[in-house]
PDB file of C-alpha atoms in Angstrom:
ATOM      1  CA  MET P 202      -4.783   5.273  11.889  1.00  0.00           C
ATOM      2  CA  LEU P 203      -6.260   2.623   9.369  1.00  0.00           C
ATOM      3  CA  SER P 204      -7.365  -0.588  11.205  1.00  0.00           C
ATOM      4  CA  TYR P 205      -8.587  -3.658   8.264  1.00  0.00           C
ATOM      5  CA  ILE P 206     -10.075  -5.888   9.932  1.00  0.00           C
ATOM      6  CA  LEU P 207      -9.320  -9.712   8.051  1.00  0.00           C
ATOM      7  CA  GLY P 208     -11.125 -12.860   8.362  1.00  0.00           C
ATOM      8  CA  VAL P 209      -9.235 -16.746   7.349  1.00  0.00           C
ATOM      9  CA  ASP P 210     -10.826 -16.074   3.778  1.00  0.00           C
ATOM     10  CA  ASP P 211      -9.053 -12.864   3.595  1.00  0.00           C
ATOM     11  CA  LEU P 212      -5.943 -13.491   4.442  1.00  0.00           C
ATOM     12  CA  ALA P 213      -6.118 -16.762   2.534  1.00  0.00           C
ATOM     13  CA  ASP P 214      -7.523 -13.917  -0.478  1.00  0.00           C
ATOM     14  CA  MET P 215      -4.035 -11.777   0.449  1.00  0.00           C
ATOM     15  CA  ARG P 216      -1.748 -10.728  -3.043  1.00  0.00           C
ATOM     16  CA  PHE P 217       1.090  -8.829  -4.126  1.00  0.00           C
ATOM     17  CA  ALA P 218       1.416  -6.660  -6.993  1.00  0.00           C
ATOM     18  CA  CYS P 219       3.258  -3.964  -8.699  1.00  0.00           C
ATOM     19  CA  SER P 220       1.148  -1.019 -10.044  1.00  0.00           C
ATOM     20  CA  PRO P 221       3.363   1.206 -12.578  1.00  0.00           C
ATOM     21  CA  LEU P 222       1.026   3.965 -12.651  1.00  0.00           C
ATOM     22  CA  LEU P 223       1.336   3.808  -8.917  1.00  0.00           C
ATOM     23  CA  GLU P 224       5.213   4.370  -9.422  1.00  0.00           C
ATOM     24  CA  THR P 225       4.199   7.208 -12.044  1.00  0.00           C
ATOM     25  CA  ALA P 226       2.429   9.223  -9.372  1.00  0.00           C
ATOM     26  CA  THR P 227       4.222   8.433  -6.430  1.00  0.00           C
ATOM     27  CA  SER P 228       7.791   9.674  -8.107  1.00  0.00           C
ATOM     28  CA  LEU P 229       6.388  13.571  -8.587  1.00  0.00           C
ATOM     29  CA  TRP P 230       7.463  13.039  -4.339  1.00  0.00           C
ATOM     30  CA  ALA P 231      10.560  12.681  -5.026  1.00  0.00           C
ATOM     31  CA  LEU P 232      10.760  15.816  -8.068  1.00  0.00           C
ATOM     32  CA  ARG P 233       9.186  17.744  -5.434  1.00  0.00           C
ATOM     33  CA  ARG P 234      11.264  17.104  -2.108  1.00  0.00           C
ATOM     34  CA  PRO P 235      14.702  15.500  -3.880  1.00  0.00           C
ATOM     35  CA  ASP P 236      16.126  16.707  -0.142  1.00  0.00           C
ATOM     36  CA  THR P 237      14.242  13.685   0.861  1.00  0.00           C
ATOM     37  CA  TYR P 238      14.996  11.188  -1.862  1.00  0.00           C
ATOM     38  CA  ALA P 239      18.763  10.918  -1.726  1.00  0.00           C
ATOM     39  CA  LEU P 240      18.845   7.575  -3.143  1.00  0.00           C
ATOM     40  CA  HIS P 241      16.596   8.963  -6.368  1.00  0.00           C
ATOM     41  CA  LEU P 242      18.913  11.925  -7.238  1.00  0.00           C
ATOM     42  CA  PRO P 243      20.043  10.404 -10.563  1.00  0.00           C
ATOM     43  CA  TRP P 244      16.630   9.806 -11.386  1.00  0.00           C
ATOM     44  CA  ILE P 245      15.596  13.204 -10.047  1.00  0.00           C
ATOM     45  CA  ARG P 246      18.392  14.860 -12.508  1.00  0.00           C
ATOM     46  CA  ARG P 247      17.579  13.100 -15.501  1.00  0.00           C
ATOM     47  CA  THR P 248      14.058  13.990 -15.017  1.00  0.00           C
ATOM     48  CA  ARG P 249      14.399  17.517 -14.207  1.00  0.00           C
ATOM     49  CA  GLU P 250      16.245  18.126 -17.450  1.00  0.00           C
ATOM     50  CA  ALA P 251      14.125  16.188 -19.453  1.00  0.00           C
ATOM     51  CA  LEU P 252      11.208  17.949 -18.421  1.00  0.00           C
ATOM     52  CA  ALA P 253      12.698  21.182 -19.134  1.00  0.00           C
ATOM     53  CA  ARG P 254      12.853  20.447 -23.138  1.00  0.00           C
ATOM     54  CA  GLU P 255       9.916  21.871 -24.921  1.00  0.00           C
ATOM     55  CA  GLY P 256       7.023  19.880 -26.184  1.00  0.00           C
ATOM     56  CA  GLY P 257       7.318  17.541 -22.708  1.00  0.00           C
ATOM     57  CA  PRO P 258       4.162  17.135 -20.524  1.00  0.00           C
ATOM     58  CA  ASP P 259       1.997  20.102 -19.323  1.00  0.00           C
ATOM     59  CA  THR P 260       4.618  20.317 -16.168  1.00  0.00           C
ATOM     60  CA  GLY P 261       2.417  23.166 -14.882  1.00  0.00           C
ATOM     61  CA  LEU P 262      -0.430  20.347 -14.224  1.00  0.00           C
ATOM     62  CA  LEU P 263       1.683  17.902 -13.687  1.00  0.00           C
ATOM     63  CA  GLY P 264       3.235  19.681 -10.245  1.00  0.00           C
ATOM     64  CA  GLU P 265      -0.673  20.100  -9.030  1.00  0.00           C
ATOM     65  CA  LEU P 266      -1.052  16.142  -9.290  1.00  0.00           C
ATOM     66  CA  THR P 267       0.570  16.641  -5.521  1.00  0.00           C
ATOM     67  CA  VAL P 268      -0.890  18.828  -2.665  1.00  0.00           C
ATOM     68  CA  GLU P 269       1.838  21.075  -1.597  1.00  0.00           C
ATOM     69  CA  GLY P 270       2.676  20.152   2.495  1.00  0.00           C
ATOM     70  CA  SER P 271       0.404  16.707   2.832  1.00  0.00           C
ATOM     71  CA  GLY P 272       1.738  15.056  -0.915  1.00  0.00           C
ATOM     72  CA  TRP P 273      -1.613  14.084  -1.511  1.00  0.00           C
ATOM     73  CA  ILE P 274      -2.447  12.554  -5.273  1.00  0.00           C
ATOM     74  CA  PRO P 275      -5.977  12.201  -6.145  1.00  0.00           C
ATOM     75  CA  ASP P 276      -7.174   8.636  -5.627  1.00  0.00           C
ATOM     76  CA  PHE P 277      -8.214   7.694  -9.705  1.00  0.00           C
ATOM     77  CA  ILE P 278      -4.762   8.276 -11.035  1.00  0.00           C
ATOM     78  CA  THR P 279      -3.490   4.904  -9.840  1.00  0.00           C
ATOM     79  CA  PRO P 280      -6.469   2.364  -9.973  1.00  0.00           C
ATOM     80  CA  ARG P 281      -6.101  -0.281  -7.499  1.00  0.00           C
ATOM     81  CA  PRO P 282      -4.584  -3.835  -9.161  1.00  0.00           C
ATOM     82  CA  ASP P 283      -6.589  -6.502 -10.569  1.00  0.00           C
ATOM     83  CA  SER P 284      -3.765  -8.494 -11.283  1.00  0.00           C
ATOM     84  CA  PRO P 285      -0.135  -9.076  -9.606  1.00  0.00           C
ATOM     85  CA  LEU P 286       1.540  -7.538 -12.323  1.00  0.00           C
ATOM     86  CA  PRO P 287      -0.737  -5.368 -14.413  1.00  0.00           C
ATOM     87  CA  ASP P 288       0.281  -3.851 -18.148  1.00  0.00           C
ATOM     88  CA  VAL P 289       1.045   0.066 -17.979  1.00  0.00           C
ATOM     89  CA  ALA P 290      -1.620  -0.092 -21.485  1.00  0.00           C
ATOM     90  CA  ASP P 291      -4.080  -1.434 -19.169  1.00  0.00           C
ATOM     91  CA  GLU P 292      -3.639   1.001 -16.228  1.00  0.00           C
ATOM     92  CA  LEU P 293      -3.812   3.993 -18.628  1.00  0.00           C
ATOM     93  CA  ARG P 294      -7.384   2.568 -20.162  1.00  0.00           C
ATOM     94  CA  ARG P 295      -8.495   2.279 -16.736  1.00  0.00           C
ATOM     95  CA  LEU P 296      -8.076   5.844 -15.913  1.00  0.00           C
ATOM     96  CA  ARG P 297      -8.777   7.026 -18.892  1.00  0.00           C
ATOM     97  CA  ALA P 298     -12.037   5.483 -18.509  1.00  0.00           C
ATOM     98  CA  THR P 299     -12.679   7.202 -15.182  1.00  0.00           C
ATOM     99  CA  ALA P 300     -16.412   8.583 -14.633  1.00  0.00           C
ATOM    100  CA  PRO P 301     -16.006  12.177 -14.457  1.00  0.00           C
ATOM    101  CA  ASP P 302     -17.785  12.998 -11.243  1.00  0.00           C
ATOM    102  CA  LYS P 303     -15.341  11.125  -9.730  1.00  0.00           C
ATOM    103  CA  ALA P 304     -12.191  11.904 -11.056  1.00  0.00           C
ATOM    104  CA  LEU P 305     -13.685  15.308  -9.862  1.00  0.00           C
ATOM    105  CA  ALA P 306     -14.564  14.415  -6.393  1.00  0.00           C
ATOM    106  CA  ASP P 307     -10.954  12.731  -5.960  1.00  0.00           C
ATOM    107  CA  VAL P 308      -9.169  16.430  -7.307  1.00  0.00           C
ATOM    108  CA  ARG P 309     -11.611  17.734  -4.813  1.00  0.00           C
ATOM    109  CA  ALA P 310     -11.032  15.298  -1.542  1.00  0.00           C
ATOM    110  CA  ALA P 311      -6.944  15.616  -2.353  1.00  0.00           C
ATOM    111  CA  TYR P 312      -6.900  19.334  -1.843  1.00  0.00           C
ATOM    112  CA  ALA P 313      -9.657  19.364   1.338  1.00  0.00           C
ATOM    113  CA  ASN P 314     -10.812  21.981   2.204  1.00  0.00           C
ATOM    114  CA  ARG P 315      -7.828  24.270   0.262  1.00  0.00           C
ATOM    115  CA  PRO P 316      -8.686  25.501  -3.082  1.00  0.00           C
ATOM    116  CA  LEU P 317      -7.746  24.402  -6.338  1.00  0.00           C
ATOM    117  CA  PRO P 318      -4.740  25.762  -8.106  1.00  0.00           C
ATOM    118  CA  PRO P 319      -4.682  27.076 -11.737  1.00  0.00           C
ATOM    119  CA  ARG P 320      -5.160  24.768 -13.722  1.00  0.00           C
ATOM    120  CA  LEU P 321      -6.695  21.899 -12.118  1.00  0.00           C
ATOM    121  CA  SER P 322      -9.389  24.787 -11.341  1.00  0.00           C
ATOM    122  CA  GLN P 323      -9.941  25.799 -14.412  1.00  0.00           C
ATOM    123  CA  LEU P 324     -10.469  22.027 -16.153  1.00  0.00           C
ATOM    124  CA  ALA P 325     -12.737  21.314 -12.579  1.00  0.00           C
ATOM    125  CA  THR P 326     -15.562  23.424 -14.828  1.00  0.00           C
ATOM    126  CA  ASP P 327     -15.990  20.104 -17.353  1.00  0.00           C
ATOM    127  CA  PRO P 328     -15.251  16.900 -15.585  1.00  0.00           C
ATOM    128  CA  ARG P 329     -14.626  15.556 -18.406  1.00  0.00           C
ATOM    129  CA  LYS P 330     -11.670  17.571 -20.031  1.00  0.00           C
ATOM    130  CA  LEU P 331     -10.524  17.252 -16.589  1.00  0.00           C
ATOM    131  CA  THR P 332     -10.439  13.656 -16.960  1.00  0.00           C
ATOM    132  CA  ALA P 333      -8.951  13.874 -20.330  1.00  0.00           C
ATOM    133  CA  ALA P 334      -5.895  16.364 -19.311  1.00  0.00           C
ATOM    134  CA  VAL P 335      -4.908  14.344 -16.045  1.00  0.00           C
ATOM    135  CA  ALA P 336      -4.989  11.053 -17.998  1.00  0.00           C
ATOM    136  CA  ASP P 337      -3.002  12.853 -20.478  1.00  0.00           C
ATOM    137  CA  VAL P 338      -0.620  14.581 -19.013  1.00  0.00           C
ATOM    138  CA  VAL P 339       0.624  11.332 -17.189  1.00  0.00           C
ATOM    139  CA  GLU P 340       0.972   9.428 -19.802  1.00  0.00           C
ATOM    140  CA  ALA P 341       3.449  11.496 -21.630  1.00  0.00           C
ATOM    141  CA  TYR P 342       4.965  11.723 -17.705  1.00  0.00           C
ATOM    142  CA  TRP P 343       4.952   8.036 -17.480  1.00  0.00           C
ATOM    143  CA  GLU P 344       6.602   7.981 -21.297  1.00  0.00           C
ATOM    144  CA  LEU P 345       9.418  10.712 -20.349  1.00  0.00           C
ATOM    145  CA  ALA P 346      10.328   9.500 -16.575  1.00  0.00           C
ATOM    146  CA  ILE P 347       8.936   5.929 -15.820  1.00  0.00           C
ATOM    147  CA  ALA P 348       8.980   3.780 -18.981  1.00  0.00           C
ATOM    148  CA  PRO P 349      13.023   3.955 -19.865  1.00  0.00           C
ATOM    149  CA  HIS P 350      13.228   2.770 -16.411  1.00  0.00           C
ATOM    150  CA  TRP P 351      11.072   0.584 -15.756  1.00  0.00           C
ATOM    151  CA  SER P 352      12.358  -2.997 -16.181  1.00  0.00           C
ATOM    152  CA  ARG P 353      14.511  -2.477 -13.229  1.00  0.00           C
ATOM    153  CA  MET P 354      12.339  -0.834 -10.918  1.00  0.00           C
ATOM    154  CA  ARG P 355       9.945  -3.614 -12.347  1.00  0.00           C
ATOM    155  CA  ALA P 356      12.748  -6.013 -11.147  1.00  0.00           C
ATOM    156  CA  VAL P 357      13.126  -4.731  -7.711  1.00  0.00           C
ATOM    157  CA  LEU P 358       9.517  -5.001  -7.097  1.00  0.00           C
ATOM    158  CA  GLU P 359       9.357  -7.583  -8.168  1.00  0.00           C
ATOM    159  CA  ALA P 360      12.005  -8.985  -5.421  1.00  0.00           C
ATOM    160  CA  ASP P 361      11.044  -7.619  -2.938  1.00  0.00           C
ATOM    161  CA  MET P 362       7.714  -9.911  -3.475  1.00  0.00           C
ATOM    162  CA  VAL P 363       9.770 -12.107  -3.202  1.00  0.00           C
ATOM    163  CA  HIS P 364      10.828 -12.106  -0.395  1.00  0.00           C
ATOM    164  CA  ARG P 365       7.530 -11.455   0.845  1.00  0.00           C
ATOM    165  CA  ALA P 366       6.165 -14.303   0.138  1.00  0.00           C
ATOM    166  CA  GLN P 367       9.040 -16.047   1.496  1.00  0.00           C
ATOM    167  CA  LEU P 368       8.244 -14.377   5.126  1.00  0.00           C
ATOM    168  CA  LEU P 369       4.980 -15.467   4.291  1.00  0.00           C
ATOM    169  CA  ALA P 370       5.604 -19.210   4.463  1.00  0.00           C
ATOM    170  CA  ARG P 371       7.817 -19.196   6.771  1.00  0.00           C
ATOM    171  CA  ASP P 372       7.118 -17.247   9.373  1.00  0.00           C
ATOM    172  CA  GLY P 373       3.294 -16.516   8.617  1.00  0.00           C
ATOM    173  CA  ALA P 374       0.915 -13.457   8.152  1.00  0.00           C
ATOM    174  CA  ALA P 375       1.368 -11.445  11.029  1.00  0.00           C
ATOM    175  CA  ALA P 376       5.300 -11.135  10.521  1.00  0.00           C
ATOM    176  CA  LEU P 377       4.806 -10.946   6.632  1.00  0.00           C
ATOM    177  CA  LEU P 378       2.092  -7.957   7.175  1.00  0.00           C
ATOM    178  CA  THR P 379       4.159  -5.849  10.427  1.00  0.00           C
ATOM    179  CA  SER P 380       7.030  -5.963   8.603  1.00  0.00           C
ATOM    180  CA  LEU P 381       5.735  -3.405   6.164  1.00  0.00           C
ATOM    181  CA  ASP P 382       5.969  -0.576   8.369  1.00  0.00           C
ATOM    182  CA  PRO P 383       7.137   0.211  11.743  1.00  0.00           C
ATOM    183  CA  SER P 384       4.162   1.386  12.848  1.00  0.00           C
ATOM    184  CA  ALA P 385       2.112  -1.630  11.640  1.00  0.00           C
ATOM    185  CA  THR P 386       0.864  -3.759  14.758  1.00  0.00           C
ATOM    186  CA  TRP P 387      -1.322  -6.911  13.744  1.00  0.00           C
ATOM    187  CA  ASP P 388      -3.928  -7.891  16.600  1.00  0.00           C
ATOM    188  CA  ASN P 389      -6.463 -10.660  16.969  1.00  0.00           C
ATOM    189  CA  GLY P 390      -7.301 -10.370  12.529  1.00  0.00           C
ATOM    190  CA  ARG P 391      -7.245  -6.450  12.875  1.00  0.00           C
ATOM    191  CA  LEU P 392      -3.973  -4.591  11.060  1.00  0.00           C
ATOM    192  CA  THR P 393      -4.014  -1.458  12.642  1.00  0.00           C
ATOM    193  CA  LEU P 394      -1.227   1.327  10.105  1.00  0.00           C
ATOM    194  CA  PHE P 395      -0.247   5.203  11.152  1.00  0.00           C
ATOM    195  CA  VAL P 396      -0.747   5.955   7.999  1.00  0.00           C
ATOM    196  CA  HIS P 397      -1.966   9.727   8.525  1.00  0.00           C
ATOM    197  CA  ARG P 398      -2.398  12.002  11.729  1.00  0.00           C
ATOM    198  CA  ASP P 399      -5.423  13.199  10.745  1.00  0.00           C
ATOM    199  CA  LEU P 400      -6.964   9.331   9.628  1.00  0.00           C
ATOM    200  CA  HIS P 401      -8.608   7.129  12.043  1.00  0.00           C
ATOM    201  CA  MET P 402     -10.503   4.331  10.748  1.00  0.00           C
ATOM    202  CA  ALA P 403     -11.497   0.587  10.204  1.00  0.00           C
ATOM    203  CA  ALA P 404     -12.145  -1.160   7.855  1.00  0.00           C
ATOM    204  CA  GLY P 405     -13.293  -4.776   7.339  1.00  0.00           C
ATOM    205  CA  VAL P 406     -12.319  -6.701   3.904  1.00  0.00           C
ATOM    206  CA  ASP P 407     -15.279  -8.436   4.112  1.00  0.00           C
ATOM    207  CA  GLY P 408     -13.781 -11.296   0.692  1.00  0.00           C
ATOM    208  CA  ARG P 409     -12.839  -7.905  -1.320  1.00  0.00           C
ATOM    209  CA  GLY P 410      -9.152  -9.318  -1.462  1.00  0.00           C
ATOM    210  CA  PHE P 411      -6.692  -7.707  -0.268  1.00  0.00           C
ATOM    211  CA  TRP P 412      -3.707  -6.325  -2.252  1.00  0.00           C
ATOM    212  CA  LEU P 413       0.248  -5.612  -0.903  1.00  0.00           C
ATOM    213  CA  VAL P 414       1.492  -3.021  -3.689  1.00  0.00           C
ATOM    214  CA  PRO P 415       5.623  -2.936  -2.578  1.00  0.00           C
ATOM    215  CA  THR P 416       6.103   1.221  -4.096  1.00  0.00           C
ATOM    216  CA  LEU P 417       9.929   2.435  -5.038  1.00  0.00           C
ATOM    217  CA  PHE P 418       9.217   6.097  -3.701  1.00  0.00           C
ATOM    218  CA  ALA P 419       7.106   5.949  -0.349  1.00  0.00           C
ATOM    219  CA  HIS P 420       8.771   6.577   2.950  1.00  0.00           C
ATOM    220  CA  HIS P 421       5.826   5.034   4.357  1.00  0.00           C
ATOM    221  CA  THR P 422       2.706   2.678   3.932  1.00  0.00           C
ATOM    222  CA  ILE P 423      -0.441   4.197   1.277  1.00  0.00           C
ATOM    223  CA  SER P 424      -3.964   2.800   2.194  1.00  0.00           C
ATOM    224  CA  PRO P 425      -6.234   4.865  -0.090  1.00  0.00           C
ATOM    225  CA  VAL P 426     -10.026   3.576   1.286  1.00  0.00           C
ATOM    226  CA  GLY P 427     -12.963   3.245  -0.659  1.00  0.00           C
ATOM    227  CA  ALA P 428     -16.170   1.699   0.048  1.00  0.00           C
ATOM    228  CA  ASP P 429     -16.274  -0.001  -3.194  1.00  0.00           C
ATOM    229  CA  GLU P 430     -12.651  -0.207  -3.335  1.00  0.00           C
ATOM    230  CA  ARG P 431     -10.541  -3.397  -2.620  1.00  0.00           C
ATOM    231  CA  PRO P 432      -8.459  -2.702   0.771  1.00  0.00           C
ATOM    232  CA  THR P 433      -4.921  -1.896  -0.904  1.00  0.00           C
ATOM    233  CA  ILE P 434      -1.775  -1.265   1.062  1.00  0.00           C
ATOM    234  CA  ALA P 435       0.992   0.107  -0.612  1.00  0.00           C
ATOM    235  CA  TYR P 436       4.594  -0.577   1.110  1.00  0.00           C
ATOM    236  CA  PRO P 437       8.142   0.952   0.852  1.00  0.00           C
ATOM    237  CA  ALA P 438      10.305  -1.542  -1.222  1.00  0.00           C
ATOM    238  CA  ARG P 439      12.945  -3.334  -0.203  1.00  0.00           C
ATOM    239  CA  GLY P 440      16.599  -2.809  -2.085  1.00  0.00           C
ATOM    240  CA  VAL P 441      15.810   0.868  -3.453  1.00  0.00           C
ATOM    241  CA  ALA P 442      19.660   1.755  -2.402  1.00  0.00           C
ATOM    242  CA  THR P 443      20.583  -0.998  -5.427  1.00  0.00           C
ATOM    243  CA  LEU P 444      17.829   0.533  -7.634  1.00  0.00           C
ATOM    244  CA  TRP P 445      20.291   2.986  -9.726  1.00  0.00           C
ATOM    245  CA  GLU P 446      23.678   1.529  -8.453  1.00  0.00           C
ATOM    246  CA  THR P 447      25.900   1.578 -11.561  1.00  0.00           C
ATOM    247  CA  ARG P 448      29.498   0.616  -9.505  1.00  0.00           C
ATOM    248  CA  PRO P 449      30.111  -3.049  -8.573  1.00  0.00           C
ATOM    249  CA  PRO P 450      30.666  -3.928  -4.851  1.00  0.00           C
ATOM    250  CA  ARG P 451      34.402  -4.323  -4.424  1.00  0.00           C
ATOM    251  CA  PRO P 452      34.541  -8.387  -3.549  1.00  0.00           C
ATOM    252  CA  ALA P 453      35.773  -9.840   0.057  1.00  0.00           C
ATOM    253  CA  GLY P 454      39.662 -10.700   0.061  1.00  0.00           C
ATOM    254  CA  ALA P 455      38.790 -14.228   1.813  1.00  0.00           C
ATOM    255  CA  LEU P 456      35.494 -14.822   0.082  1.00  0.00           C
ATOM    256  CA  ALA P 457      37.579 -13.920  -3.851  1.00  0.00           C
ATOM    257  CA  ALA P 458      40.267 -15.609  -2.662  1.00  0.00           C
ATOM    258  CA  LEU P 459      37.582 -18.716  -2.074  1.00  0.00           C
ATOM    259  CA  VAL P 460      35.390 -18.618  -4.517  1.00  0.00           C
ATOM    260  CA  GLY P 461      37.148 -16.447  -7.306  1.00  0.00           C
ATOM    261  CA  GLY P 462      36.628 -12.431  -7.941  1.00  0.00           C
ATOM    262  CA  PRO P 463      33.142 -12.888 -10.275  1.00  0.00           C
ATOM    263  CA  LYS P 464      31.506 -14.993  -7.704  1.00  0.00           C
ATOM    264  CA  SER P 465      32.310 -13.370  -4.284  1.00  0.00           C
ATOM    265  CA  ALA P 466      31.025  -9.901  -6.238  1.00  0.00           C
ATOM    266  CA  LEU P 467      27.884 -12.227  -7.332  1.00  0.00           C
ATOM    267  CA  LEU P 468      27.121 -13.225  -4.190  1.00  0.00           C
ATOM    268  CA  THR P 469      27.779  -9.882  -2.468  1.00  0.00           C
ATOM    269  CA  ALA P 470      25.530  -8.133  -4.871  1.00  0.00           C
ATOM    270  CA  LEU P 471      22.940 -10.486  -4.002  1.00  0.00           C
ATOM    271  CA  SER P 472      22.619  -8.378  -0.343  1.00  0.00           C
ATOM    272  CA  GLY P 473      18.335  -8.640  -1.811  1.00  0.00           C
ATOM    273  CA  PRO P 474      16.478 -11.238  -4.954  1.00  0.00           C
ATOM    274  CA  ALA P 475      17.486  -9.605  -7.798  1.00  0.00           C
ATOM    275  CA  SER P 476      17.354 -10.848 -11.685  1.00  0.00           C
ATOM    276  CA  THR P 477      19.957 -11.938 -13.548  1.00  0.00           C
ATOM    277  CA  THR P 478      19.927  -8.415 -16.059  1.00  0.00           C
ATOM    278  CA  GLY P 479      19.492  -6.270 -12.562  1.00  0.00           C
ATOM    279  CA  LEU P 480      22.829  -7.575 -11.273  1.00  0.00           C
ATOM    280  CA  ALA P 481      24.845  -7.222 -14.913  1.00  0.00           C
ATOM    281  CA  ARG P 482      23.544  -3.833 -14.660  1.00  0.00           C
ATOM    282  CA  ARG P 483      24.899  -3.247 -11.453  1.00  0.00           C
ATOM    283  CA  LEU P 484      27.948  -5.130 -12.015  1.00  0.00           C
ATOM    284  CA  GLY P 485      29.097  -3.539 -15.003  1.00  0.00           C
ATOM    285  CA  VAL P 486      29.054  -7.157 -17.243  1.00  0.00           C
ATOM    286  CA  THR P 487      27.289  -8.942 -19.983  1.00  0.00           C
ATOM    287  CA  ALA P 488      24.304 -10.717 -18.699  1.00  0.00           C
ATOM    288  CA  SER P 489      25.790 -14.279 -20.334  1.00  0.00           C
ATOM    289  CA  ALA P 490      28.794 -13.755 -17.555  1.00  0.00           C
ATOM    290  CA  VAL P 491      26.253 -13.404 -14.754  1.00  0.00           C
ATOM    291  CA  SER P 492      23.946 -16.213 -15.984  1.00  0.00           C
ATOM    292  CA  HIS P 493      27.137 -18.176 -16.344  1.00  0.00           C
ATOM    293  CA  HIS P 494      28.074 -18.038 -12.582  1.00  0.00           C
ATOM    294  CA  LEU P 495      25.278 -17.857 -10.705  1.00  0.00           C
ATOM    295  CA  ALA P 496      24.313 -21.449 -12.287  1.00  0.00           C
ATOM    296  CA  VAL P 497      27.824 -22.347 -10.838  1.00  0.00           C
ATOM    297  CA  LEU P 498      26.776 -20.637  -6.911  1.00  0.00           C
ATOM    298  CA  HIS P 499      23.318 -22.623  -7.538  1.00  0.00           C
ATOM    299  CA  ARG P 500      24.673 -25.640  -8.247  1.00  0.00           C
ATOM    300  CA  THR P 501      27.042 -25.073  -4.832  1.00  0.00           C
ATOM    301  CA  GLY P 502      23.960 -24.167  -2.948  1.00  0.00           C
ATOM    302  CA  LEU P 503      24.772 -20.402  -2.084  1.00  0.00           C
ATOM    303  CA  VAL P 504      22.094 -18.805  -4.157  1.00  0.00           C
ATOM    304  CA  SER P 505      18.580 -19.644  -4.385  1.00  0.00           C
ATOM    305  CA  ARG P 506      15.598 -18.778  -6.909  1.00  0.00           C
ATOM    306  CA  ALA P 507      12.259 -18.413  -7.900  1.00  0.00           C
ATOM    307  CA  ARG P 508      10.218 -17.320 -10.685  1.00  0.00           C
ATOM    308  CA  ALA P 509       8.392 -14.040 -10.157  1.00  0.00           C
ATOM    309  CA  GLY P 510       6.307 -13.258 -12.808  1.00  0.00           C
ATOM    310  CA  ARG P 511       8.332 -13.355 -16.180  1.00  0.00           C
ATOM    311  CA  VAL P 512      12.247 -13.114 -14.751  1.00  0.00           C
ATOM    312  CA  VAL P 513      13.959 -15.564 -11.561  1.00  0.00           C
ATOM    313  CA  LEU P 514      14.784 -13.571  -9.213  1.00  0.00           C
ATOM    314  CA  TYR P 515      18.755 -14.929  -7.514  1.00  0.00           C
ATOM    315  CA  ALA P 516      18.990 -14.544  -3.398  1.00  0.00           C
ATOM    316  CA  ARG P 517      21.762 -16.239  -1.161  1.00  0.00           C
ATOM    317  CA  THR P 518      21.052 -19.081   1.124  1.00  0.00           C
ATOM    318  CA  GLU P 519      22.264 -19.395   4.134  1.00  0.00           C
ATOM    319  CA  LEU P 520      24.556 -20.814   4.014  1.00  0.00           C
ATOM    320  CA  GLY P 521      25.910 -17.417   1.035  1.00  0.00           C
ATOM    321  CA  ASP P 522      24.842 -15.706   3.757  1.00  0.00           C
ATOM    322  CA  GLU P 523      27.757 -16.895   6.169  1.00  0.00           C
ATOM    323  CA  LEU P 524      30.265 -16.679   3.333  1.00  0.00           C
ATOM    324  CA  THR P 525      29.818 -13.452   2.975  1.00  0.00           C
ATOM    325  CA  ARG P 526      29.603 -12.461   6.710  1.00  0.00           C
ATOM    326  CA  ASP P 527      32.997 -14.292   6.854  1.00  0.00           C
ATOM    327  CA  GLY P 528      34.647 -12.945   4.208  1.00  0.00           C
TER     328      GLY P 528
END
């Protein structure tokens, strides 16, 4: 159980971010346990095939970055956000700049009372080599497994951030924070999360900033705690089921008769906020066609739009929701 104590200023300074290296690190869970990541099976198959080819990342070291059983990952691999949409090059620079002693301490903390596995044990004799080797393998894995899909991944993450921001504006901070995880509770300025059965502590945010980070590969909230680190909660993003989807939804009969097949398919696909390019990929049509139909749906009040970073995200309005339910 982990509790964060937030004052009024902490709530006012609460921010959202997405992190390329967080997705890179946590995706290793899916590779290790594909049976529990059915939604990611298309990506798992492609990534495993790519990793099996010669000349790829050091798969021995890569596999040791997640601890068997607990799934823990050394903390320094996923730097805390310092902006809402950090660039992967900046995160990799921060990873490489990790003090060698901290990198070694984080590796030993992840493995707790267990002996280090062979590759990490060998590298632990020289913490500078450890930091460099881990950074190299993480960067190589990013390029192979995550970078080719990052635009669509980021669109889902940004859509989640827009949804949570709307929830904050409509229902307040308590509703937002308890929406992050079924276990989350809010009581008199204290947010409590059941993140791990062996973790029992309370931490004050104390003006250090408070980041909320959606992630595609977590089944529950993740909240690394460090005395000198910004408090951060990574939580399961909405819309993961649409990430690898390529088959367009079947338009509902009455709705298709009313607004036409293409616009009906768009409304049906907008079960959560989405970008023009994301919708085009899912529907198997051009982005210009999607943009044209979205403009009509927006003018008629069936969809809303909001900017999130570099993209515009669309969502159904209440009227759009009613039409899809009745269609």
